[in-house]
Short mmCIF file of C-alpha atoms and ligand atoms in Angstrom, two decimals:
data_model
loop_
_atom_site.label_atom_id
_atom_site.label_comp_id
_atom_site.label_asym_id
_atom_site.label_seq_id
_atom_site.Cartn_x
_atom_site.Cartn_y
_atom_site.Cartn_z
CA MET A 435 134.31 92.88 -32.52
CA ALA A 436 135.10 96.21 -30.18
CA LEU A 437 139.07 97.56 -31.17
CA SER A 438 141.72 97.54 -28.93
CA GLY A 439 142.85 101.48 -28.22
CA LEU A 440 145.99 100.03 -30.67
CA GLN A 441 144.64 98.30 -33.22
CA ILE A 442 142.41 102.32 -33.39
CA PHE A 443 145.78 103.58 -32.69
CA LYS A 444 146.75 102.05 -36.31
CA LEU A 445 143.77 103.81 -38.16
CA LEU A 446 143.91 107.42 -36.62
CA PRO A 447 146.62 110.20 -38.54
CA LYS A 448 149.24 110.18 -35.79
CA THR A 449 149.73 113.44 -35.40
CA ASN A 450 149.12 114.42 -32.79
CA CYS A 451 147.21 117.96 -33.22
CA LYS A 452 145.09 117.63 -30.63
CA ASP A 453 142.20 119.15 -31.96
CA CYS A 454 139.36 116.32 -31.08
CA GLY A 455 140.85 117.59 -27.91
CA PHE A 456 143.11 115.19 -26.61
CA PRO A 457 146.62 115.42 -25.66
CA THR A 458 148.08 112.70 -28.08
CA CYS A 459 146.07 110.34 -31.23
CA MET A 460 147.03 107.52 -28.75
CA ALA A 461 144.87 109.24 -25.64
CA PHE A 462 141.96 109.69 -27.84
CA ALA A 463 142.68 105.89 -29.63
CA MET A 464 142.18 104.96 -25.76
CA GLN A 465 139.33 106.78 -24.92
CA LEU A 466 137.36 105.83 -28.45
CA ALA A 467 138.37 102.26 -27.07
CA SER A 468 136.11 102.58 -24.06
CA GLY A 469 133.54 104.88 -25.65
CA LYS A 470 134.35 107.88 -24.08
CA ALA A 471 134.95 109.61 -27.23
CA GLU A 472 133.49 109.90 -30.65
CA LEU A 473 135.05 109.49 -33.59
CA SER A 474 134.02 112.57 -35.06
CA GLN A 475 135.49 114.66 -32.63
CA CYS A 476 138.98 113.55 -34.49
CA PRO A 477 138.05 115.69 -37.70
CA HIS A 478 141.71 114.24 -39.72
CA VAL A 479 140.81 110.58 -40.12
CA SER A 480 140.66 109.30 -43.52
CA ALA A 481 137.28 108.17 -44.82
CA GLU A 482 138.98 104.31 -45.02
CA ALA A 483 139.80 104.82 -41.81
CA ALA A 484 136.40 106.05 -40.38
CA ALA A 485 135.08 102.59 -42.51
CA GLU A 486 137.09 100.49 -40.65
CA LEU A 487 136.53 102.51 -37.48
CA GLY A 488 132.38 102.20 -37.40
CA GLU A 489 132.15 99.30 -35.14
CA ALA A 490 134.76 100.64 -32.54
CA ALA A 491 133.30 103.81 -33.26
CA ALA A 492 129.53 103.40 -32.22
CA PRO A 493 128.70 104.45 -28.90
CA PRO A 494 128.27 100.51 -26.46
CA VAL A 495 124.46 101.45 -26.08
CA ARG A 496 122.52 102.26 -30.04
CA LYS A 497 121.53 105.65 -30.53
CA VAL A 498 117.37 104.55 -31.42
CA THR A 499 114.59 107.63 -32.72
CA ILE A 500 111.01 107.29 -32.24
CA GLY A 501 109.21 109.91 -33.62
CA ALA A 502 110.05 113.17 -35.87
CA GLY A 503 109.96 116.56 -35.88
CA GLU A 504 110.34 118.72 -32.50
CA MET A 505 108.46 115.47 -30.78
CA ALA A 506 111.25 113.24 -31.79
CA VAL A 507 113.26 111.84 -28.80
CA VAL A 508 115.66 110.21 -29.25
CA VAL A 509 117.53 107.60 -26.57
CA GLY A 510 120.73 105.11 -26.41
CA GLU A 511 124.10 106.66 -27.50
CA GLU A 512 125.15 106.32 -23.64
CA THR A 513 128.46 105.33 -22.84
CA VAL A 514 128.95 105.02 -19.00
CA LEU A 515 127.76 103.78 -16.43
CA TYR A 516 127.73 106.50 -13.56
CA ARG A 517 127.57 110.08 -14.42
CA HIS A 518 130.35 111.22 -13.02
CA GLU A 519 132.25 109.38 -15.70
CA LYS A 520 131.25 111.82 -18.63
CA ARG A 521 127.82 112.42 -18.18
CA PHE A 522 123.42 111.18 -19.29
CA GLU A 523 123.46 111.95 -23.20
CA HIS A 524 119.66 111.25 -23.51
CA PRO A 525 117.12 111.35 -20.42
CA PRO A 526 113.80 108.82 -21.47
CA GLY A 527 111.71 109.30 -23.06
CA ILE A 528 108.23 109.46 -21.03
CA ALA A 529 105.19 107.55 -22.97
CA ILE A 530 101.81 107.75 -22.70
CA LEU A 531 99.53 103.92 -22.21
CA VAL A 532 95.92 103.71 -23.84
CA ASP A 533 94.97 100.21 -23.90
CA ASP A 534 92.07 99.13 -24.51
CA SER A 535 90.81 99.47 -21.05
CA VAL A 536 90.49 103.17 -22.22
CA ASP A 537 87.02 103.65 -23.97
CA ASP A 538 87.07 106.74 -26.96
CA ALA A 539 85.67 109.46 -24.91
CA ALA A 540 88.89 109.05 -22.52
CA PHE A 541 90.89 108.46 -25.41
CA GLN A 542 90.03 111.78 -27.04
CA GLN A 543 90.34 112.99 -23.67
CA ALA A 544 94.21 111.85 -23.04
CA LEU A 545 94.59 113.18 -26.72
CA GLU A 546 93.08 116.95 -25.39
CA THR A 547 95.44 117.05 -22.17
CA PHE A 548 99.18 115.59 -23.60
CA LYS A 549 98.43 118.77 -26.25
CA GLY A 550 98.81 121.76 -23.53
CA GLN A 551 101.00 119.71 -21.17
CA GLN A 552 103.99 121.07 -21.17
CA PHE A 553 105.81 122.50 -18.07
CA GLU A 554 109.07 124.99 -18.08
CA ARG A 555 111.43 124.56 -15.59
CA VAL A 556 114.98 126.60 -15.13
CA GLY A 557 114.47 127.60 -19.08
CA GLN A 558 113.66 124.36 -20.65
CA MET A 559 110.43 123.29 -21.73
CA LEU A 560 109.37 119.64 -20.10
CA ARG A 561 106.76 117.21 -22.04
CA ALA A 562 106.30 113.83 -22.52
CA LYS A 563 106.41 112.72 -26.55
CA LEU A 564 105.31 109.66 -26.81
CA PHE A 565 101.94 107.68 -26.53
CA ALA A 566 102.26 103.76 -26.04
CA ILE A 567 98.97 102.83 -27.86
CA GLU A 568 97.07 99.08 -27.42
CA SER A 569 94.81 96.58 -29.26
CA ALA A 570 94.11 93.10 -29.66
CA ASP A 571 92.03 94.62 -32.31
CA ALA A 572 93.95 95.32 -35.16
CA ALA A 573 91.18 98.28 -37.08
CA LYS A 574 90.65 100.26 -33.04
CA LEU A 575 94.89 100.40 -33.23
CA ALA A 576 94.72 101.77 -36.83
CA ALA A 577 92.81 104.27 -36.46
CA ARG A 578 94.52 105.51 -32.64
CA VAL A 579 98.07 105.35 -33.90
CA LYS A 580 96.14 107.45 -37.02
CA LYS A 581 94.49 109.95 -34.62
CA ALA A 582 97.37 109.81 -31.73
CA SER A 583 99.85 111.46 -34.14
CA ASP A 584 97.84 113.25 -36.16
CA GLU A 585 96.38 114.94 -33.39
CA THR A 586 98.68 115.34 -31.49
CA GLY A 587 102.83 115.00 -33.51
CA ALA A 588 103.52 112.99 -30.66
CA GLY A 589 105.88 109.73 -30.89
CA ILE A 590 104.67 106.60 -31.43
CA VAL A 591 104.39 103.23 -29.97
CA ILE A 592 102.69 100.85 -31.71
CA MET A 593 101.99 97.56 -29.15
CA SER A 594 100.39 95.04 -30.70
CA GLU A 595 101.42 90.44 -30.84
CA ASP A 596 99.94 90.47 -34.32
CA ALA A 597 102.78 91.50 -36.97
CA ALA A 598 100.65 92.31 -39.37
CA ALA A 599 98.19 95.33 -37.53
CA LEU A 600 101.57 95.79 -36.55
CA LYS A 601 102.56 96.76 -40.28
CA ALA A 602 99.29 97.97 -41.11
CA ALA A 603 99.16 101.02 -37.90
CA ALA A 604 102.45 101.32 -38.85
CA GLU A 605 102.02 102.36 -42.77
CA PRO A 606 100.73 105.75 -42.70
CA ILE A 607 102.40 107.23 -40.59
CA LYS A 608 105.59 105.60 -41.24
CA ASP A 609 107.47 109.26 -41.56
CA LYS A 610 107.10 110.44 -38.54
CA LYS A 611 109.32 106.92 -37.53
CA PRO A 612 106.86 104.76 -34.69
CA LEU A 613 108.14 102.57 -32.73
CA LEU A 614 106.82 98.54 -33.31
CA TYR A 615 106.03 96.44 -29.88
CA ALA A 616 106.66 94.46 -30.05
CA ALA A 617 109.16 91.08 -32.03
CA THR A 618 109.29 88.06 -29.66
CA SER A 619 110.92 84.52 -30.61
CA ALA A 620 107.51 83.35 -32.01
CA ASN A 621 107.12 86.43 -34.54
CA PHE A 622 110.81 87.84 -35.12
CA ASP A 623 110.68 87.89 -38.92
CA ALA A 624 107.67 88.98 -39.12
CA VAL A 625 108.13 92.30 -37.72
CA ALA A 626 112.13 92.98 -38.04
CA GLY A 627 110.40 92.21 -41.62
CA ALA A 628 108.42 94.84 -41.51
CA ALA A 629 110.42 97.18 -39.25
CA LYS A 630 113.10 97.35 -42.33
CA GLU A 631 110.14 97.51 -44.46
CA LEU A 632 109.17 100.91 -42.98
CA GLY A 633 112.39 102.02 -41.98
CA VAL A 634 111.57 102.35 -38.71
CA PRO A 635 112.17 101.55 -35.00
CA PHE A 636 111.10 98.27 -33.48
CA ALA A 637 111.58 96.43 -29.79
CA ILE A 638 112.44 92.90 -29.12
CA LYS A 639 111.43 91.80 -25.94
CA ALA A 640 111.87 87.75 -23.61
CA ALA A 641 111.17 86.62 -20.91
CA THR A 642 114.90 85.66 -19.78
CA LEU A 643 118.05 87.99 -20.31
CA ASP A 644 119.61 84.99 -22.11
CA GLU A 645 116.68 85.56 -24.01
CA LEU A 646 116.63 88.95 -25.46
CA ALA A 647 120.31 88.30 -25.96
CA GLU A 648 119.45 85.32 -28.29
CA LEU A 649 117.38 87.67 -30.11
CA GLY A 650 120.04 90.46 -29.42
CA GLU A 651 122.43 88.96 -31.61
CA LYS A 652 119.33 88.76 -35.08
CA CYS A 653 119.36 92.14 -34.68
CA VAL A 654 122.76 92.23 -34.81
CA ALA A 655 123.39 89.48 -37.15
CA ALA A 656 120.53 91.62 -39.59
CA ASP A 657 122.67 94.60 -39.08
CA TYR A 658 119.67 95.73 -37.64
CA LYS A 659 120.51 99.07 -35.88
CA GLU A 660 117.50 101.04 -34.47
CA VAL A 661 116.17 97.93 -31.25
CA VAL A 662 114.83 98.38 -28.45
CA LEU A 663 115.29 96.17 -25.99
CA ASP A 664 112.88 95.20 -22.99
CA PRO A 665 113.60 92.17 -20.47
CA MET A 666 109.90 92.05 -19.27
CA SER A 667 110.52 92.24 -15.65
CA ALA A 668 107.99 90.54 -13.50
CA ASN A 669 108.58 93.18 -10.66
CA LEU A 670 110.54 95.93 -9.50
CA GLN A 671 113.95 93.94 -8.10
CA ASP A 672 114.36 91.64 -10.60
CA ALA A 673 113.79 94.95 -13.21
CA LEU A 674 116.51 96.78 -11.72
CA ARG A 675 118.88 93.73 -11.85
CA ASP A 676 117.82 93.36 -15.35
CA GLN A 677 118.53 96.54 -16.61
CA THR A 678 121.27 96.92 -14.52
CA TYR A 679 123.29 94.20 -16.00
CA ILE A 680 121.80 94.71 -19.58
CA ARG A 681 123.94 98.40 -19.13
CA ARG A 682 127.08 97.00 -17.85
CA ALA A 683 127.27 94.59 -20.10
CA ALA A 684 126.91 96.70 -23.61
CA ILE A 685 129.20 98.79 -21.77
CA LYS A 686 131.45 97.45 -19.36
CA LYS A 687 131.77 94.15 -22.24
CA LYS A 688 131.19 95.51 -25.29
CA PHE A 689 127.97 93.57 -25.68
CA ARG A 690 126.69 94.31 -29.33
CA ALA A 691 123.48 92.37 -28.67
CA VAL A 692 122.21 93.96 -26.27
CA GLY A 693 123.86 97.20 -27.23
CA PHE A 694 120.46 98.79 -27.38
CA PRO A 695 118.49 101.11 -25.55
CA THR A 696 115.40 99.39 -23.21
CA ILE A 697 111.59 100.23 -22.91
CA ALA A 698 109.83 99.84 -19.77
CA PHE A 699 106.87 99.21 -18.16
CA PRO A 700 106.83 100.94 -14.53
CA CYS A 701 102.91 101.15 -14.53
CA ARG A 702 101.92 97.95 -14.84
CA MET A 703 104.62 96.19 -12.20
CA THR A 704 101.41 97.53 -9.87
CA THR A 705 98.41 98.39 -9.74
CA ASP A 706 98.85 101.67 -6.23
CA PRO A 707 99.43 105.34 -8.02
CA LEU A 708 102.18 106.28 -5.79
CA LEU A 709 104.11 103.16 -6.27
CA LYS A 710 103.79 103.91 -10.26
CA SER A 711 105.66 106.59 -9.42
CA VAL A 712 108.37 105.67 -7.82
CA PHE A 713 109.23 102.67 -9.65
CA ALA A 714 109.40 105.17 -12.88
CA GLY A 715 111.32 107.28 -11.46
CA VAL A 716 113.45 104.10 -10.58
CA PHE A 717 113.50 103.57 -14.27
CA VAL A 718 114.29 107.04 -15.12
CA ALA A 719 117.50 106.90 -13.44
CA LYS A 720 118.17 102.83 -13.85
CA TYR A 721 118.88 103.29 -16.90
CA ALA A 722 115.63 103.45 -19.56
CA GLY A 723 115.32 104.72 -22.62
CA ILE A 724 111.34 104.59 -23.07
CA VAL A 725 109.75 104.83 -19.86
CA VAL A 726 105.28 103.40 -19.68
CA ILE A 727 103.30 104.72 -17.77
CA ASP A 728 99.12 105.08 -17.46
CA THR A 729 98.62 108.93 -16.31
CA LEU A 730 98.45 112.51 -18.06
CA ASP A 731 98.53 112.82 -14.05
CA PRO A 732 100.95 116.59 -13.84
CA ALA A 733 101.43 115.55 -10.62
CA GLN A 734 103.11 112.28 -11.97
CA VAL A 735 104.36 113.37 -14.89
CA LEU A 736 106.34 116.51 -13.93
CA PRO A 737 108.11 114.44 -11.16
CA LEU A 738 109.46 112.51 -14.10
CA LEU A 739 110.20 114.83 -16.23
CA ILE A 740 112.42 116.65 -13.54
CA LEU A 741 114.35 113.50 -12.54
CA GLY A 742 115.10 113.21 -15.84
CA GLN A 743 116.04 116.61 -16.72
CA ASN A 744 118.50 116.50 -12.99
CA ILE A 745 120.28 113.62 -14.37
CA TYR A 746 120.66 114.00 -17.67
CA THR A 747 122.31 117.73 -17.50
CA ASP A 748 126.00 117.17 -18.12
CA PRO A 749 127.79 117.49 -14.38
CA GLN A 750 131.27 118.83 -15.83
CA ARG A 751 128.45 121.79 -17.96
CA PRO A 752 125.58 122.77 -14.80
CA MET A 753 122.83 124.89 -16.77
CA GLN A 754 123.94 128.23 -16.95
CA MET A 755 121.92 132.06 -17.66
CA ASP A 756 123.97 134.68 -19.89
CA GLN A 757 125.64 137.09 -17.42
CA GLY A 758 123.65 140.01 -17.63
CA ILE A 759 121.27 143.11 -16.47
CA TYR A 760 117.76 141.12 -16.40
CA PRO A 761 114.93 143.50 -15.91
CA LEU A 762 112.02 142.88 -14.06
CA ASN A 763 108.51 143.47 -13.44
CA ASP A 764 109.46 146.83 -15.99
CA PRO A 765 111.59 148.24 -13.15
CA THR A 766 113.07 152.16 -12.88
CA ALA A 767 116.11 153.97 -12.52
CA ASP A 768 115.02 153.98 -8.55
CA SER A 769 114.12 150.20 -8.71
CA PRO A 770 116.25 147.88 -6.18
CA LEU A 771 119.48 146.11 -7.49
CA LEU A 772 119.76 142.71 -6.57
CA ILE A 773 122.55 140.04 -7.19
CA THR A 774 122.90 136.53 -8.11
CA THR A 775 125.20 134.20 -9.75
CA ASN A 776 124.66 132.00 -13.67
CA PHE A 777 123.39 129.31 -12.57
CA SER A 778 120.27 128.09 -14.11
CA LEU A 779 118.07 127.64 -11.08
CA THR A 780 119.42 130.07 -8.65
CA TYR A 781 118.91 132.81 -11.55
CA PHE A 782 115.60 130.68 -12.38
CA THR A 783 114.93 130.43 -8.60
CA VAL A 784 115.43 134.14 -7.82
CA ALA A 785 113.82 135.27 -10.40
CA GLY A 786 110.30 133.72 -9.90
CA GLU A 787 109.96 134.86 -6.79
CA ILE A 788 111.54 138.56 -7.88
CA GLU A 789 108.11 138.27 -10.55
CA ALA A 790 105.42 136.84 -8.09
CA SER A 791 106.64 139.81 -6.01
CA LYS A 792 105.27 142.48 -8.60
CA VAL A 793 108.65 145.06 -7.53
CA PRO A 794 110.38 146.35 -9.84
CA THR A 795 113.64 145.10 -9.41
CA TRP A 796 116.94 145.26 -11.34
CA LEU A 797 118.57 141.78 -11.22
CA LEU A 798 122.19 142.01 -12.21
CA VAL A 799 123.62 137.49 -12.90
CA MET A 800 127.01 137.26 -12.26
CA ASP A 801 129.36 134.49 -14.66
CA THR A 802 130.70 131.97 -11.74
CA GLU A 803 130.56 129.67 -14.64
CA GLY A 804 127.02 128.08 -13.86
CA GLN A 805 128.09 127.54 -10.02
CA SER A 806 125.72 128.77 -7.04
CA VAL A 807 126.28 131.15 -4.59
CA LEU A 808 127.85 129.53 -1.94
CA THR A 809 129.72 127.55 -4.39
CA SER A 810 130.81 130.16 -6.29
CA TRP A 811 132.18 131.84 -3.06
CA ALA A 812 134.21 128.84 -1.59
CA ALA A 813 135.54 128.84 -5.30
CA GLY A 814 136.35 132.04 -5.35
CA LYS A 815 134.69 133.01 -8.01
CA PHE A 816 131.47 135.33 -6.27
CA VAL A 817 134.29 137.27 -3.94
CA ALA A 818 134.49 141.19 -3.67
CA ASP A 819 137.57 141.94 -6.34
CA ALA A 820 135.40 139.31 -8.56
CA ILE A 821 132.16 141.19 -8.42
CA ALA A 822 133.23 144.79 -8.46
CA ALA A 823 134.95 144.92 -11.19
CA PHE A 824 131.94 143.46 -12.18
CA VAL A 825 129.21 145.85 -11.49
CA LYS A 826 131.81 148.45 -12.93
CA LYS A 827 131.62 147.42 -16.17
CA SER A 828 128.15 145.44 -16.58
CA GLY A 829 126.85 149.09 -17.34
CA ILE A 830 124.07 148.65 -14.11
CA GLU A 831 125.58 152.24 -13.21
CA GLU A 832 123.76 154.20 -16.37
CA LYS A 833 120.94 152.56 -15.58
CA VAL A 834 119.44 153.37 -12.33
CA SER A 835 120.11 156.46 -9.53
CA HIS A 836 121.07 155.05 -6.97
CA ARG A 837 124.09 153.25 -6.07
CA LYS A 838 123.19 150.67 -3.21
CA ILE A 839 123.54 147.10 -4.11
CA VAL A 840 121.92 143.50 -2.27
CA ILE A 841 124.15 140.27 -2.06
CA PRO A 842 122.74 137.02 -1.80
CA GLY A 843 122.28 136.40 2.45
CA TYR A 844 124.72 133.53 2.13
CA VAL A 845 127.97 136.06 1.22
CA ALA A 846 127.06 138.27 4.06
CA GLN A 847 131.04 137.78 5.17
CA ILE A 848 131.28 139.26 1.84
CA SER A 849 129.95 142.70 2.03
CA GLY A 850 132.75 145.15 3.89
CA GLU A 851 134.76 143.93 1.49
CA LEU A 852 132.38 144.85 -1.91
CA GLU A 853 131.65 148.16 -0.23
CA GLU A 854 135.36 148.83 -0.42
CA GLU A 855 136.28 147.22 -3.85
CA LEU A 856 132.85 149.03 -5.04
CA GLY A 857 133.93 152.76 -3.17
CA GLY A 858 130.95 154.29 -3.20
CA TRP A 859 128.47 151.68 -3.40
CA GLU A 860 126.00 150.78 -0.28
CA VAL A 861 125.78 147.29 -0.29
CA VAL A 862 122.51 145.67 1.40
CA VAL A 863 122.94 141.63 2.87
CA GLY A 864 119.77 140.18 1.53
CA VAL A 865 118.15 137.39 2.42
CA ARG A 866 118.85 133.64 2.47
CA GLU A 867 116.85 132.23 0.63
CA ALA A 868 114.69 132.12 -2.56
CA ALA A 869 111.29 131.93 -1.36
CA ASP A 870 111.67 134.73 1.31
CA VAL A 871 112.10 137.63 -1.57
CA PRO A 872 109.21 138.66 -2.77
CA ARG A 873 108.47 139.77 1.38
CA TYR A 874 111.45 141.73 1.28
CA LEU A 875 111.84 143.74 -1.80
CA ARG A 876 107.84 144.89 -0.55
CA SER A 877 109.92 145.88 2.56
CA LEU A 878 111.98 148.28 0.78
FE1 SF4 B 1896 145.87 112.72 -33.62
FE2 SF4 B 1896 142.91 112.97 -34.64
FE3 SF4 B 1896 143.39 114.12 -32.26
FE4 SF4 B 1896 144.50 115.42 -33.53
S1 SF4 B 1896 142.51 115.00 -33.84
S2 SF4 B 1896 145.48 114.47 -32.27
S3 SF4 B 1896 145.19 113.56 -35.46
S4 SF4 B 1896 143.47 111.79 -33.12
#
């Protein structure tokens, strides 16, 4: 049973020291009760109080880890329904389905493709990290699970109706935390027992939300914490409803029986490859913890990964670069000098176009708290006096022999004032769009 803010407050030190980032212990207690703060933010809470607060402090959607090391996928720990309320914590894991329709040669090819498939975007490496392996043949299931785990390091979702087959396939790789999929009302004790014995997470599935909640109650009663829910939604409309009900009940009602991340199978909701991608995108947005697809086509995998990256970025902390001088394409003292802001997306777009141009260039990146050019200009951060102060202290004057700086076309209006502030520099208005940078640089 979740505790109220007042009940939590009674267990806190009541010193109002503000070390948790909140002005008072009461304010912290209220945030903790609503799932918008974590107990670990208060460094002064006693061990006894921490134990008592354990249930209240647990996130409304439990954390589940599948896989190990660099390939570990952490899902759950979500505390809000909408990203703007705070942030979403963990982007969904993308799992590649291999079932009995995939022959051995195609399976081997999938492993090879999987190993080499990763994408860099705004300084982060993105990739699918899970395989979902299903077979009605226990020996084949065990062999494929072991092979996929050994050769790729991926986290494995092991899929079978047979609890003994699940256990046998999971046993050799139990240290890599595979997910057993799935316990039903018919085999709950056997699957949950195997998961407990091996120390691995397991999924529960049911055709209705009521049945799913009943299985969830059993998990809560038995203190199984690493559980994944499959509402087995028949179509996209039902799926969106089910995912929303589950998330809403977990967060708004603190209904622990459904307070676990979910798994979704858009690849089994349609045969149209394009629709499969669209459906998968819906699950990335709302609210699956694991999205199972049946392709490694980069044209379908990459958009899902980017969607997850975009949605799961903390809206209060834009991805940003360090302020400084970035030499691109081995610039010399005569090379042109451009300036932009430290919003990661801006930096990587501009830097990528400069690199593609092959023109040696200096890129000055100014700290605007991760805001883009126009936003930071509107916020008074990327304006003439601030830019001039930054240019002068950046050290660029020791690196270039000229005194000419190119500003983004979107802030053409500050060119005159910036020239005055800089004194002795020529300020040139560049292009608006990064895509035009190569043409512009070559024309200089
Ligand atoms: Fe109170 Fe702990 Fe926050 Fe200090 S850190 S104000 S003791 S809740």
